[in-house]
Tab-separated table of N, CA and C in Angstrom:
chain	number	residue	atom	x	y	z
J	1	UNK	N	-13.559	10.441	0.493
J	1	UNK	CA	-12.870	9.401	1.228
J	1	UNK	C	-13.447	8.041	0.853
J	2	UNK	N	-12.597	7.056	0.709
J	2	UNK	CA	-13.002	5.735	0.283
J	2	UNK	C	-13.446	4.936	1.496
J	3	UNK	N	-14.673	4.409	1.463
J	3	UNK	CA	-15.203	3.721	2.628
J	3	UNK	C	-15.441	2.238	2.397
J	4	UNK	N	-15.401	1.757	1.193
J	4	UNK	CA	-15.825	0.401	0.908
J	4	UNK	C	-14.708	-0.630	0.969
J	5	UNK	N	-13.514	-0.319	0.566
J	5	UNK	CA	-12.456	-1.324	0.459
J	5	UNK	C	-11.157	-0.797	1.051
J	6	UNK	N	-10.404	-1.717	1.642
J	6	UNK	CA	-9.054	-1.355	2.071
J	6	UNK	C	-8.204	-1.162	0.833
J	7	UNK	N	-7.384	-0.140	0.831
J	7	UNK	CA	-6.539	0.142	-0.325
J	7	UNK	C	-5.077	0.129	0.085
J	8	UNK	N	-4.291	-0.602	-0.678
J	8	UNK	CA	-2.861	-0.755	-0.420
J	8	UNK	C	-2.120	-0.301	-1.670
J	9	UNK	N	-1.492	0.869	-1.600
J	9	UNK	CA	-0.713	1.399	-2.719
J	9	UNK	C	0.716	0.865	-2.596
J	10	UNK	N	1.173	0.163	-3.636
J	10	UNK	CA	2.508	-0.431	-3.616
J	10	UNK	C	3.031	-0.568	-5.032
J	11	UNK	N	4.235	-0.110	-5.298
J	11	UNK	CA	5.161	0.578	-4.414
J	11	UNK	C	4.979	2.089	-4.469
J	12	UNK	N	5.241	2.730	-3.353
J	12	UNK	CA	5.195	4.190	-3.269
J	12	UNK	C	6.625	4.678	-3.111
J	13	UNK	N	7.057	5.519	-4.046
J	13	UNK	CA	8.420	6.050	-4.033
J	13	UNK	C	8.465	7.565	-3.884
J	14	UNK	N	7.314	8.225	-4.069
J	14	UNK	CA	7.305	9.680	-4.194
J	14	UNK	C	6.383	10.334	-3.165
J	15	UNK	N	6.850	11.429	-2.576
J	15	UNK	CA	6.069	12.163	-1.584
J	15	UNK	C	4.819	12.779	-2.206
J	16	UNK	N	4.926	13.282	-3.421
J	16	UNK	CA	3.776	13.897	-4.095
J	16	UNK	C	2.627	12.897	-4.193
J	17	UNK	N	2.922	11.698	-4.630
J	17	UNK	CA	1.901	10.662	-4.777
J	17	UNK	C	1.410	10.216	-3.402
J	18	UNK	N	2.323	10.058	-2.460
J	18	UNK	CA	1.953	9.618	-1.112
J	18	UNK	C	0.980	10.610	-0.461
J	19	UNK	N	1.227	11.883	-0.624
J	19	UNK	CA	0.338	12.889	-0.032
J	19	UNK	C	-1.046	12.837	-0.670
J	20	UNK	N	-1.082	12.650	-1.981
J	20	UNK	CA	-2.357	12.522	-2.680
J	20	UNK	C	-3.118	11.294	-2.171
J	21	UNK	N	-2.420	10.162	-2.071
J	21	UNK	CA	-3.047	8.927	-1.618
J	21	UNK	C	-3.568	9.063	-0.182
J	22	UNK	N	-2.796	9.719	0.672
J	22	UNK	CA	-3.235	9.934	2.053
J	22	UNK	C	-4.499	10.791	2.081
J	23	UNK	N	-4.528	11.822	1.257
J	23	UNK	CA	-5.700	12.698	1.204
J	23	UNK	C	-6.928	11.962	0.676
J	24	UNK	N	-6.720	10.962	-0.167
J	24	UNK	CA	-7.830	10.183	-0.721
J	24	UNK	C	-8.263	9.031	0.182
J	25	UNK	N	-7.618	8.862	1.317
J	25	UNK	CA	-8.049	7.853	2.271
J	25	UNK	C	-7.486	6.469	2.073
J	26	UNK	N	-6.377	6.347	1.353
J	26	UNK	CA	-5.741	5.040	1.174
J	26	UNK	C	-5.246	4.553	2.532
J	27	UNK	N	-5.406	3.265	2.803
J	27	UNK	CA	-5.093	2.706	4.113
J	27	UNK	C	-3.619	2.373	4.317
J	28	UNK	N	-2.943	1.953	3.246
J	28	UNK	CA	-1.540	1.526	3.346
J	28	UNK	C	-0.701	2.147	2.248
J	29	UNK	N	0.481	2.609	2.620
J	29	UNK	CA	1.493	3.022	1.656
J	29	UNK	C	2.618	2.000	1.768
J	30	UNK	N	2.835	1.249	0.705
J	30	UNK	CA	3.847	0.201	0.717
J	30	UNK	C	5.144	0.673	0.096
J	31	UNK	N	6.234	0.388	0.780
J	31	UNK	CA	7.564	0.780	0.305
J	31	UNK	C	8.301	-0.490	-0.112
J	32	UNK	N	8.786	-0.524	-1.344
J	32	UNK	CA	9.548	-1.669	-1.833
J	32	UNK	C	10.986	-1.513	-1.362
J	33	UNK	N	11.312	-2.147	-0.265
J	33	UNK	CA	12.644	-2.014	0.332
J	33	UNK	C	13.737	-2.611	-0.532
J	34	UNK	N	13.376	-3.493	-1.460
J	34	UNK	CA	14.370	-4.103	-2.341
J	34	UNK	C	14.837	-3.147	-3.439
J	35	UNK	N	14.065	-2.108	-3.695
J	35	UNK	CA	14.416	-1.142	-4.743
J	35	UNK	C	15.196	0.056	-4.217
J	36	UNK	N	15.398	0.107	-2.901
J	36	UNK	CA	16.076	1.245	-2.284
J	36	UNK	C	17.258	0.765	-1.460
J	37	UNK	N	18.316	1.569	-1.440
J	37	UNK	CA	19.392	1.239	-0.501
J	37	UNK	C	18.983	1.770	0.872
J	38	UNK	N	19.762	1.476	1.879
J	38	UNK	CA	19.401	1.818	3.258
J	38	UNK	C	19.160	3.318	3.442
J	39	UNK	N	20.040	4.143	2.902
J	39	UNK	CA	19.899	5.591	3.038
J	39	UNK	C	18.630	6.099	2.351
J	40	UNK	N	18.368	5.614	1.133
J	40	UNK	CA	17.163	6.026	0.415
J	40	UNK	C	15.899	5.615	1.176
J	41	UNK	N	15.896	4.399	1.692
J	41	UNK	CA	14.729	3.913	2.440
J	41	UNK	C	14.509	4.748	3.697
J	42	UNK	N	15.578	4.999	4.444
J	42	UNK	CA	15.454	5.806	5.664
J	42	UNK	C	14.937	7.205	5.351
J	43	UNK	N	15.439	7.792	4.281
J	43	UNK	CA	15.013	9.143	3.879
J	43	UNK	C	13.529	9.143	3.486
J	44	UNK	N	13.124	8.158	2.679
J	44	UNK	CA	11.728	8.090	2.246
J	44	UNK	C	10.793	7.876	3.441
J	45	UNK	N	11.148	6.985	4.340
J	45	UNK	CA	10.316	6.731	5.523
J	45	UNK	C	10.174	8.008	6.355
J	46	UNK	N	11.281	8.722	6.560
J	46	UNK	CA	11.231	9.972	7.336
J	46	UNK	C	10.338	11.006	6.639
J	47	UNK	N	10.444	11.116	5.315
J	47	UNK	CA	9.617	12.069	4.577
J	47	UNK	C	8.139	11.683	4.642
J	48	UNK	N	7.854	10.400	4.508
J	48	UNK	CA	6.465	9.961	4.576
J	48	UNK	C	5.875	10.223	5.962
J	49	UNK	N	6.657	10.007	6.989
J	49	UNK	CA	6.200	10.291	8.357
J	49	UNK	C	5.914	11.784	8.541
J	50	UNK	N	6.776	12.613	7.942
J	50	UNK	CA	6.639	14.059	8.110
J	50	UNK	C	5.505	14.638	7.269
J	51	UNK	N	5.297	14.126	6.057
J	51	UNK	CA	4.404	14.762	5.104
J	51	UNK	C	3.067	14.057	4.901
J	52	UNK	N	2.841	12.914	5.533
J	52	UNK	CA	1.553	12.236	5.386
J	52	UNK	C	1.013	11.862	6.758
J	53	UNK	N	-0.280	11.704	6.813
J	53	UNK	CA	-0.899	11.156	8.020
J	53	UNK	C	-2.090	10.326	7.574
J	54	UNK	N	-2.364	9.305	8.325
J	54	UNK	CA	-3.484	8.429	7.998
J	54	UNK	C	-3.051	7.036	7.615
J	55	UNK	N	-2.439	6.873	6.438
J	55	UNK	CA	-2.084	5.521	6.005
J	55	UNK	C	-0.982	4.907	6.871
J	56	UNK	N	-1.055	3.590	7.024
J	56	UNK	CA	0.036	2.871	7.665
J	56	UNK	C	1.168	2.716	6.665
J	57	UNK	N	2.400	2.835	7.140
J	57	UNK	CA	3.573	2.654	6.289
J	57	UNK	C	4.051	1.211	6.425
J	58	UNK	N	4.098	0.517	5.292
J	58	UNK	CA	4.461	-0.892	5.285
J	58	UNK	C	5.663	-1.088	4.379
J	59	UNK	N	6.734	-1.638	4.940
J	59	UNK	CA	7.905	-1.994	4.153
J	59	UNK	C	7.776	-3.431	3.695
J	60	UNK	N	8.142	-3.676	2.442
J	60	UNK	CA	8.039	-5.029	1.888
J	60	UNK	C	9.359	-5.397	1.240
J	61	UNK	N	9.816	-6.606	1.536
J	61	UNK	CA	11.058	-7.101	0.957
J	61	UNK	C	10.957	-8.599	0.726
J	62	UNK	N	11.683	-9.079	-0.259
J	62	UNK	CA	11.775	-10.520	-0.501
J	62	UNK	C	13.065	-11.074	0.096
J	63	UNK	N	13.710	-10.281	0.942
J	63	UNK	CA	14.956	-10.673	1.608
J	63	UNK	C	14.695	-10.739	3.116
J	64	UNK	N	14.735	-11.961	3.664
J	64	UNK	CA	14.436	-12.139	5.093
J	64	UNK	C	15.326	-11.274	5.984
J	65	UNK	N	16.592	-11.172	5.634
J	65	UNK	CA	17.523	-10.398	6.450
J	65	UNK	C	17.127	-8.920	6.476
J	66	UNK	N	16.771	-8.390	5.317
J	66	UNK	CA	16.349	-6.988	5.237
J	66	UNK	C	15.070	-6.764	6.043
J	67	UNK	N	14.142	-7.702	5.978
J	67	UNK	CA	12.904	-7.605	6.755
J	67	UNK	C	13.223	-7.504	8.245
J	68	UNK	N	14.097	-8.365	8.715
J	68	UNK	CA	14.443	-8.366	10.141
J	68	UNK	C	15.169	-7.085	10.551
J	69	UNK	N	16.020	-6.572	9.676
J	69	UNK	CA	16.723	-5.318	9.969
J	69	UNK	C	15.717	-4.183	10.120
J	70	UNK	N	14.779	-4.064	9.182
J	70	UNK	CA	13.798	-2.979	9.255
J	70	UNK	C	12.825	-3.170	10.407
J	71	UNK	N	12.521	-4.405	10.752
J	71	UNK	CA	11.678	-4.627	11.930
J	71	UNK	C	12.384	-4.133	13.187
J	72	UNK	N	13.692	-4.341	13.246
J	72	UNK	CA	14.436	-3.901	14.435
J	72	UNK	C	14.490	-2.374	14.534
J	73	UNK	N	14.440	-1.666	13.411
J	73	UNK	CA	14.447	-0.194	13.428
J	73	UNK	C	13.146	0.373	13.981
J	74	UNK	N	12.055	-0.329	13.797
J	74	UNK	CA	10.725	0.093	14.234
J	74	UNK	C	10.315	1.456	13.663
J	75	UNK	N	10.764	1.757	12.460
J	75	UNK	CA	10.401	3.021	11.823
J	75	UNK	C	9.163	2.883	10.942
J	76	UNK	N	8.753	1.646	10.666
J	76	UNK	CA	7.577	1.374	9.846
J	76	UNK	C	6.483	0.757	10.713
J	77	UNK	N	5.238	0.909	10.284
J	77	UNK	CA	4.137	0.309	11.021
J	77	UNK	C	4.140	-1.209	10.889
J	78	UNK	N	4.615	-1.698	9.749
J	78	UNK	CA	4.647	-3.128	9.466
J	78	UNK	C	5.781	-3.388	8.480
J	79	UNK	N	6.475	-4.503	8.645
J	79	UNK	CA	7.494	-4.928	7.679
J	79	UNK	C	7.174	-6.370	7.323
J	80	UNK	N	6.961	-6.617	6.034
J	80	UNK	CA	6.515	-7.930	5.586
J	80	UNK	C	7.497	-8.567	4.625
J	81	UNK	N	7.645	-9.877	4.751
J	81	UNK	CA	8.370	-10.655	3.755
J	81	UNK	C	7.358	-11.066	2.693
J	82	UNK	N	7.671	-10.766	1.439
J	82	UNK	CA	6.759	-11.136	0.354
J	82	UNK	C	7.545	-11.286	-0.932
J	83	UNK	N	7.409	-12.433	-1.544
J	83	UNK	CA	7.985	-12.663	-2.869
J	83	UNK	C	7.052	-11.978	-3.861
J	84	UNK	N	7.455	-10.836	-4.364
J	84	UNK	CA	6.591	-10.020	-5.216
J	84	UNK	C	6.271	-10.690	-6.553
J	85	UNK	N	7.017	-11.723	-6.914
J	85	UNK	CA	6.741	-12.449	-8.148
J	85	UNK	C	5.730	-13.572	-7.952
J	86	UNK	N	5.352	-13.815	-6.719
J	86	UNK	CA	4.412	-14.892	-6.431
J	86	UNK	C	2.992	-14.440	-6.749
J	87	UNK	N	2.099	-15.392	-6.910
J	87	UNK	CA	0.698	-15.063	-7.172
J	87	UNK	C	-0.074	-14.882	-5.872
J	88	UNK	N	0.564	-15.143	-4.754
J	88	UNK	CA	-0.075	-15.002	-3.453
J	88	UNK	C	-0.139	-13.526	-3.077
J	89	UNK	N	-1.272	-13.106	-2.554
J	89	UNK	CA	-1.419	-11.729	-2.091
J	89	UNK	C	-0.502	-11.497	-0.897
J	90	UNK	N	-0.359	-10.258	-0.501
J	90	UNK	CA	0.539	-9.908	0.593
J	90	UNK	C	0.181	-10.715	1.842
J	91	UNK	N	1.129	-11.455	2.388
J	91	UNK	CA	0.831	-12.281	3.562
J	91	UNK	C	0.885	-11.485	4.864
J	92	UNK	N	0.200	-11.976	5.869
J	92	UNK	CA	0.284	-11.458	7.240
J	92	UNK	C	-0.065	-9.982	7.375
J	93	UNK	N	-0.869	-9.465	6.487
J	93	UNK	CA	-1.253	-8.060	6.542
J	93	UNK	C	-2.299	-7.858	7.627
J	94	UNK	N	-2.057	-6.892	8.483
J	94	UNK	CA	-3.011	-6.564	9.544
J	94	UNK	C	-3.771	-5.302	9.137
J	95	UNK	N	-5.019	-5.216	9.539
J	95	UNK	CA	-5.782	-4.016	9.220
J	95	UNK	C	-5.447	-2.924	10.226
J	96	UNK	N	-5.558	-1.667	9.829
J	96	UNK	CA	-5.251	-0.569	10.752
J	96	UNK	C	-6.157	-0.623	11.979
J	97	UNK	N	-5.637	-0.229	13.112
J	97	UNK	CA	-6.410	-0.262	14.355
J	97	UNK	C	-7.654	0.626	14.259
J	98	UNK	N	-7.551	1.729	13.554
J	98	UNK	CA	-8.662	2.672	13.477
J	98	UNK	C	-9.795	2.188	12.576
J	99	UNK	N	-9.522	1.182	11.746
J	99	UNK	CA	-10.531	0.699	10.808
J	99	UNK	C	-11.559	-0.151	11.542
J	100	UNK	N	-12.809	0.138	11.322
J	100	UNK	CA	-13.866	-0.690	11.884
J	100	UNK	C	-14.099	-1.840	10.911
J	101	UNK	N	-13.668	-3.024	11.295
J	101	UNK	CA	-13.729	-4.177	10.408
J	101	UNK	C	-15.142	-4.408	9.886
J	102	UNK	N	-16.136	-4.334	10.752
J	102	UNK	CA	-17.506	-4.645	10.351
J	102	UNK	C	-18.008	-3.694	9.265
J	103	UNK	N	-17.498	-2.485	9.239
J	103	UNK	CA	-17.936	-1.521	8.236
J	103	UNK	C	-17.196	-1.714	6.915
J	104	UNK	N	-16.107	-2.465	6.942
J	104	UNK	CA	-15.276	-2.594	5.762
J	104	UNK	C	-15.542	-3.845	4.936
J	105	UNK	N	-16.071	-4.878	5.540
J	105	UNK	CA	-16.239	-6.120	4.793
J	105	UNK	C	-17.665	-6.623	4.913
J	106	UNK	N	-18.084	-7.363	3.931
J	106	UNK	CA	-19.436	-7.908	3.963
J	106	UNK	C	-19.497	-9.041	4.973
J	107	UNK	N	-20.673	-9.380	5.456
J	107	UNK	CA	-20.788	-10.443	6.458
J	107	UNK	C	-20.268	-11.788	5.970
J	108	UNK	N	-20.226	-11.997	4.659
J	108	UNK	CA	-19.780	-13.288	4.138
J	108	UNK	C	-18.264	-13.448	4.155
J	109	UNK	N	-17.537	-12.368	4.369
J	109	UNK	CA	-16.080	-12.442	4.378
J	109	UNK	C	-15.568	-12.702	5.783
J	110	UNK	N	-14.406	-13.320	5.895
J	110	UNK	CA	-13.873	-13.621	7.226
J	110	UNK	C	-13.496	-12.347	7.966
J	111	UNK	N	-13.743	-12.311	9.264
J	111	UNK	CA	-13.325	-11.169	10.063
J	111	UNK	C	-11.982	-11.428	10.728
J	112	UNK	N	-11.473	-12.652	10.615
J	112	UNK	CA	-10.156	-12.993	11.122
J	112	UNK	C	-9.119	-12.240	10.292
J	113	UNK	N	-8.249	-11.473	10.936
J	113	UNK	CA	-7.330	-10.604	10.206
J	113	UNK	C	-6.360	-11.384	9.330
J	114	UNK	N	-5.937	-12.566	9.765
J	114	UNK	CA	-5.028	-13.353	8.937
J	114	UNK	C	-5.715	-13.803	7.650
J	115	UNK	N	-6.990	-14.139	7.749
J	115	UNK	CA	-7.732	-14.552	6.565
J	115	UNK	C	-8.076	-13.357	5.680
J	116	UNK	N	-8.271	-12.199	6.295
J	116	UNK	CA	-8.673	-11.012	5.543
J	116	UNK	C	-7.643	-10.636	4.492
J	117	UNK	N	-6.363	-10.833	4.792
J	117	UNK	CA	-5.317	-10.469	3.835
J	117	UNK	C	-5.441	-11.249	2.543
J	118	UNK	N	-5.996	-12.444	2.620
J	118	UNK	CA	-6.120	-13.281	1.428
J	118	UNK	C	-7.194	-12.773	0.478
J	119	UNK	N	-8.001	-11.828	0.914
J	119	UNK	CA	-9.066	-11.326	0.063
J	119	UNK	C	-8.718	-9.971	-0.565
J	120	UNK	N	-7.468	-9.576	-0.488
J	120	UNK	CA	-7.047	-8.335	-1.141
J	120	UNK	C	-6.591	-8.661	-2.563
J	121	UNK	N	-7.246	-8.069	-3.532
J	121	UNK	CA	-6.950	-8.360	-4.932
J	121	UNK	C	-5.832	-7.479	-5.458
J	122	UNK	N	-4.988	-8.066	-6.285
J	122	UNK	CA	-3.883	-7.349	-6.902
J	122	UNK	C	-4.351	-6.789	-8.244
J	123	UNK	N	-4.400	-5.468	-8.355
J	123	UNK	CA	-4.835	-4.802	-9.588
J	123	UNK	C	-3.623	-4.625	-10.496
J	124	UNK	N	-3.676	-5.210	-11.668
J	124	UNK	CA	-2.561	-5.115	-12.615
J	124	UNK	C	-2.645	-3.859	-13.480
J	125	UNK	N	-3.853	-3.410	-13.772
J	125	UNK	CA	-4.033	-2.282	-14.677
J	125	UNK	C	-5.129	-1.380	-14.118
J	126	UNK	N	-4.778	-0.172	-13.724
J	126	UNK	CA	-5.744	0.732	-13.103
J	126	UNK	C	-6.883	1.103	-14.044
J	127	UNK	N	-6.599	1.175	-15.343
J	127	UNK	CA	-7.626	1.595	-16.291
J	127	UNK	C	-8.680	0.518	-16.524
J	128	UNK	N	-8.287	-0.737	-16.456
J	128	UNK	CA	-9.205	-1.812	-16.817
J	128	UNK	C	-9.615	-2.681	-15.640
J	129	UNK	N	-9.583	-2.128	-14.439
J	129	UNK	CA	-9.930	-2.948	-13.282
J	129	UNK	C	-11.437	-3.198	-13.246
J	130	UNK	N	-11.790	-4.319	-12.661
J	130	UNK	CA	-13.188	-4.678	-12.460
J	130	UNK	C	-13.479	-4.632	-10.966
J	131	UNK	N	-14.437	-3.844	-10.579
J	131	UNK	CA	-14.812	-3.728	-9.180
J	131	UNK	C	-15.394	-5.056	-8.705
J	132	UNK	N	-14.855	-5.577	-7.622
J	132	UNK	CA	-15.296	-6.863	-7.079
J	132	UNK	C	-15.902	-6.631	-5.703
J	133	UNK	N	-17.127	-7.062	-5.531
J	133	UNK	CA	-17.812	-6.852	-4.263
J	133	UNK	C	-17.346	-7.823	-3.179
J	134	UNK	N	-16.767	-8.940	-3.567
J	134	UNK	CA	-16.448	-9.981	-2.591
J	134	UNK	C	-14.996	-9.947	-2.118
J	135	UNK	N	-14.416	-8.789	-2.056
J	135	UNK	CA	-13.043	-8.713	-1.557
J	135	UNK	C	-12.926	-7.628	-0.503
J	136	UNK	N	-11.917	-7.779	0.324
J	136	UNK	CA	-11.675	-6.803	1.386
J	136	UNK	C	-11.072	-5.526	0.818
J	137	UNK	N	-10.242	-5.652	-0.215
J	137	UNK	CA	-9.606	-4.465	-0.745
J	137	UNK	C	-8.753	-4.746	-1.959
J	138	UNK	N	-7.955	-3.752	-2.327
J	138	UNK	CA	-7.180	-3.794	-3.554
J	138	UNK	C	-5.733	-3.379	-3.299
J	139	UNK	N	-4.836	-4.115	-3.910
J	139	UNK	CA	-3.422	-3.763	-3.955
J	139	UNK	C	-3.189	-3.179	-5.337
J	140	UNK	N	-2.637	-1.957	-5.417
J	140	UNK	CA	-2.449	-1.326	-6.722
J	140	UNK	C	-1.161	-0.520	-6.747
J	141	UNK	N	-0.602	-0.403	-7.948
J	141	UNK	CA	0.601	0.395	-8.168
J	141	UNK	C	0.161	1.800	-8.567
J	142	UNK	N	0.459	2.810	-7.743
J	142	UNK	CA	-0.006	4.162	-8.051
J	142	UNK	C	0.797	4.859	-9.147
J	143	UNK	N	1.965	4.334	-9.493
J	143	UNK	CA	2.819	4.962	-10.493
J	143	UNK	C	3.919	5.792	-9.849
J	144	UNK	N	4.702	6.453	-10.712
J	144	UNK	CA	5.823	7.264	-10.231
J	144	UNK	C	5.813	8.634	-10.879
J	145	UNK	N	6.413	9.580	-10.193
J	145	UNK	CA	6.565	10.924	-10.751
J	145	UNK	C	7.449	10.870	-11.991
J	146	UNK	N	7.173	11.749	-12.965
J	146	UNK	CA	8.060	11.868	-14.115
J	146	UNK	C	9.265	12.721	-13.758
J	147	UNK	N	9.038	13.700	-12.906
J	147	UNK	CA	10.075	14.541	-12.307
J	147	UNK	C	9.603	14.858	-10.895
J	148	UNK	N	10.487	15.343	-10.061
J	148	UNK	CA	10.089	15.662	-8.695
J	148	UNK	C	8.901	16.612	-8.696
J	149	UNK	N	7.812	16.170	-8.075
J	149	UNK	CA	6.608	16.987	-7.978
J	149	UNK	C	5.705	16.954	-9.195
J	150	UNK	N	6.093	16.228	-10.253
J	150	UNK	CA	5.306	16.193	-11.488
J	150	UNK	C	4.734	14.787	-11.681
J	151	UNK	N	3.390	14.686	-11.697
J	151	UNK	CA	2.720	13.403	-11.880
J	151	UNK	C	1.348	13.651	-12.487
J	152	UNK	N	0.974	12.851	-13.459
J	152	UNK	CA	-0.348	12.945	-14.060
J	152	UNK	C	-1.295	12.052	-13.249
J	153	UNK	N	-2.174	12.671	-12.492
J	153	UNK	CA	-3.048	11.949	-11.571
J	153	UNK	C	-4.316	11.418	-12.224
J	154	UNK	N	-4.536	11.632	-13.500
J	154	UNK	CA	-5.803	11.277	-14.135
J	154	UNK	C	-6.170	9.805	-13.965
J	155	UNK	N	-5.261	8.897	-14.287
J	155	UNK	CA	-5.547	7.463	-14.207
J	155	UNK	C	-5.789	7.034	-12.761
J	156	UNK	N	-4.948	7.510	-11.861
J	156	UNK	CA	-5.078	7.171	-10.453
J	156	UNK	C	-6.385	7.726	-9.881
J	157	UNK	N	-6.707	8.951	-10.257
J	157	UNK	CA	-7.944	9.573	-9.785
J	157	UNK	C	-9.174	8.826	-10.299
J	158	UNK	N	-9.152	8.413	-11.570
J	158	UNK	CA	-10.278	7.668	-12.130
J	158	UNK	C	-10.462	6.334	-11.405
J	159	UNK	N	-9.349	5.671	-11.093
J	159	UNK	CA	-9.404	4.407	-10.346
J	159	UNK	C	-10.046	4.607	-8.981
J	160	UNK	N	-9.542	5.586	-8.216
J	160	UNK	CA	-10.068	5.836	-6.878
J	160	UNK	C	-11.506	6.318	-6.904
J	161	UNK	N	-11.850	7.150	-7.882
J	161	UNK	CA	-13.235	7.602	-8.025
J	161	UNK	C	-14.162	6.430	-8.323
J	162	UNK	N	-13.685	5.478	-9.128
J	162	UNK	CA	-14.485	4.293	-9.455
J	162	UNK	C	-14.785	3.451	-8.235
J	163	UNK	N	-13.900	3.455	-7.268
J	163	UNK	CA	-14.131	2.694	-6.041
J	163	UNK	C	-15.118	3.370	-5.111
J	164	UNK	N	-15.233	4.685	-5.227
J	164	UNK	CA	-16.154	5.429	-4.368
J	164	UNK	C	-17.608	5.272	-4.796
J	165	UNK	N	-17.810	5.005	-6.077
J	165	UNK	CA	-19.189	4.929	-6.590
J	165	UNK	C	-19.839	3.607	-6.293
């Protein structure tokens, strides 16, 4: 289980990957609501609720109207507006209630939850990431299945193992 950094997997499209991430202690599973139609999103959210436990489910969209619609459904733990092309990290991210903030961040980092989101680094390449001690956590793309139930976990496993050491 990962104890040092908050981990936000985004985007998550597959149950196989989501279950693996939940078992590895990832804190957030992010769903790209802009890549799914309403039926696909509802189905994925229901499957994630049924087949995973632990991570918070966060829907993300760059469409204000879609964000408000999903907030009204209350099927996700959090729904955020975020321009995914921006260089700004995910805004307004709250830490899970079960997370002990003091155990997760160094004393030099802000404990204010609004400020904490600004210290989550966006990992562009899982193979070449550099572990940073001065951040709250990492936003990373876990990848997608090649076929239903088929995924090569080697790169993802090496990334997560590197964070545990």
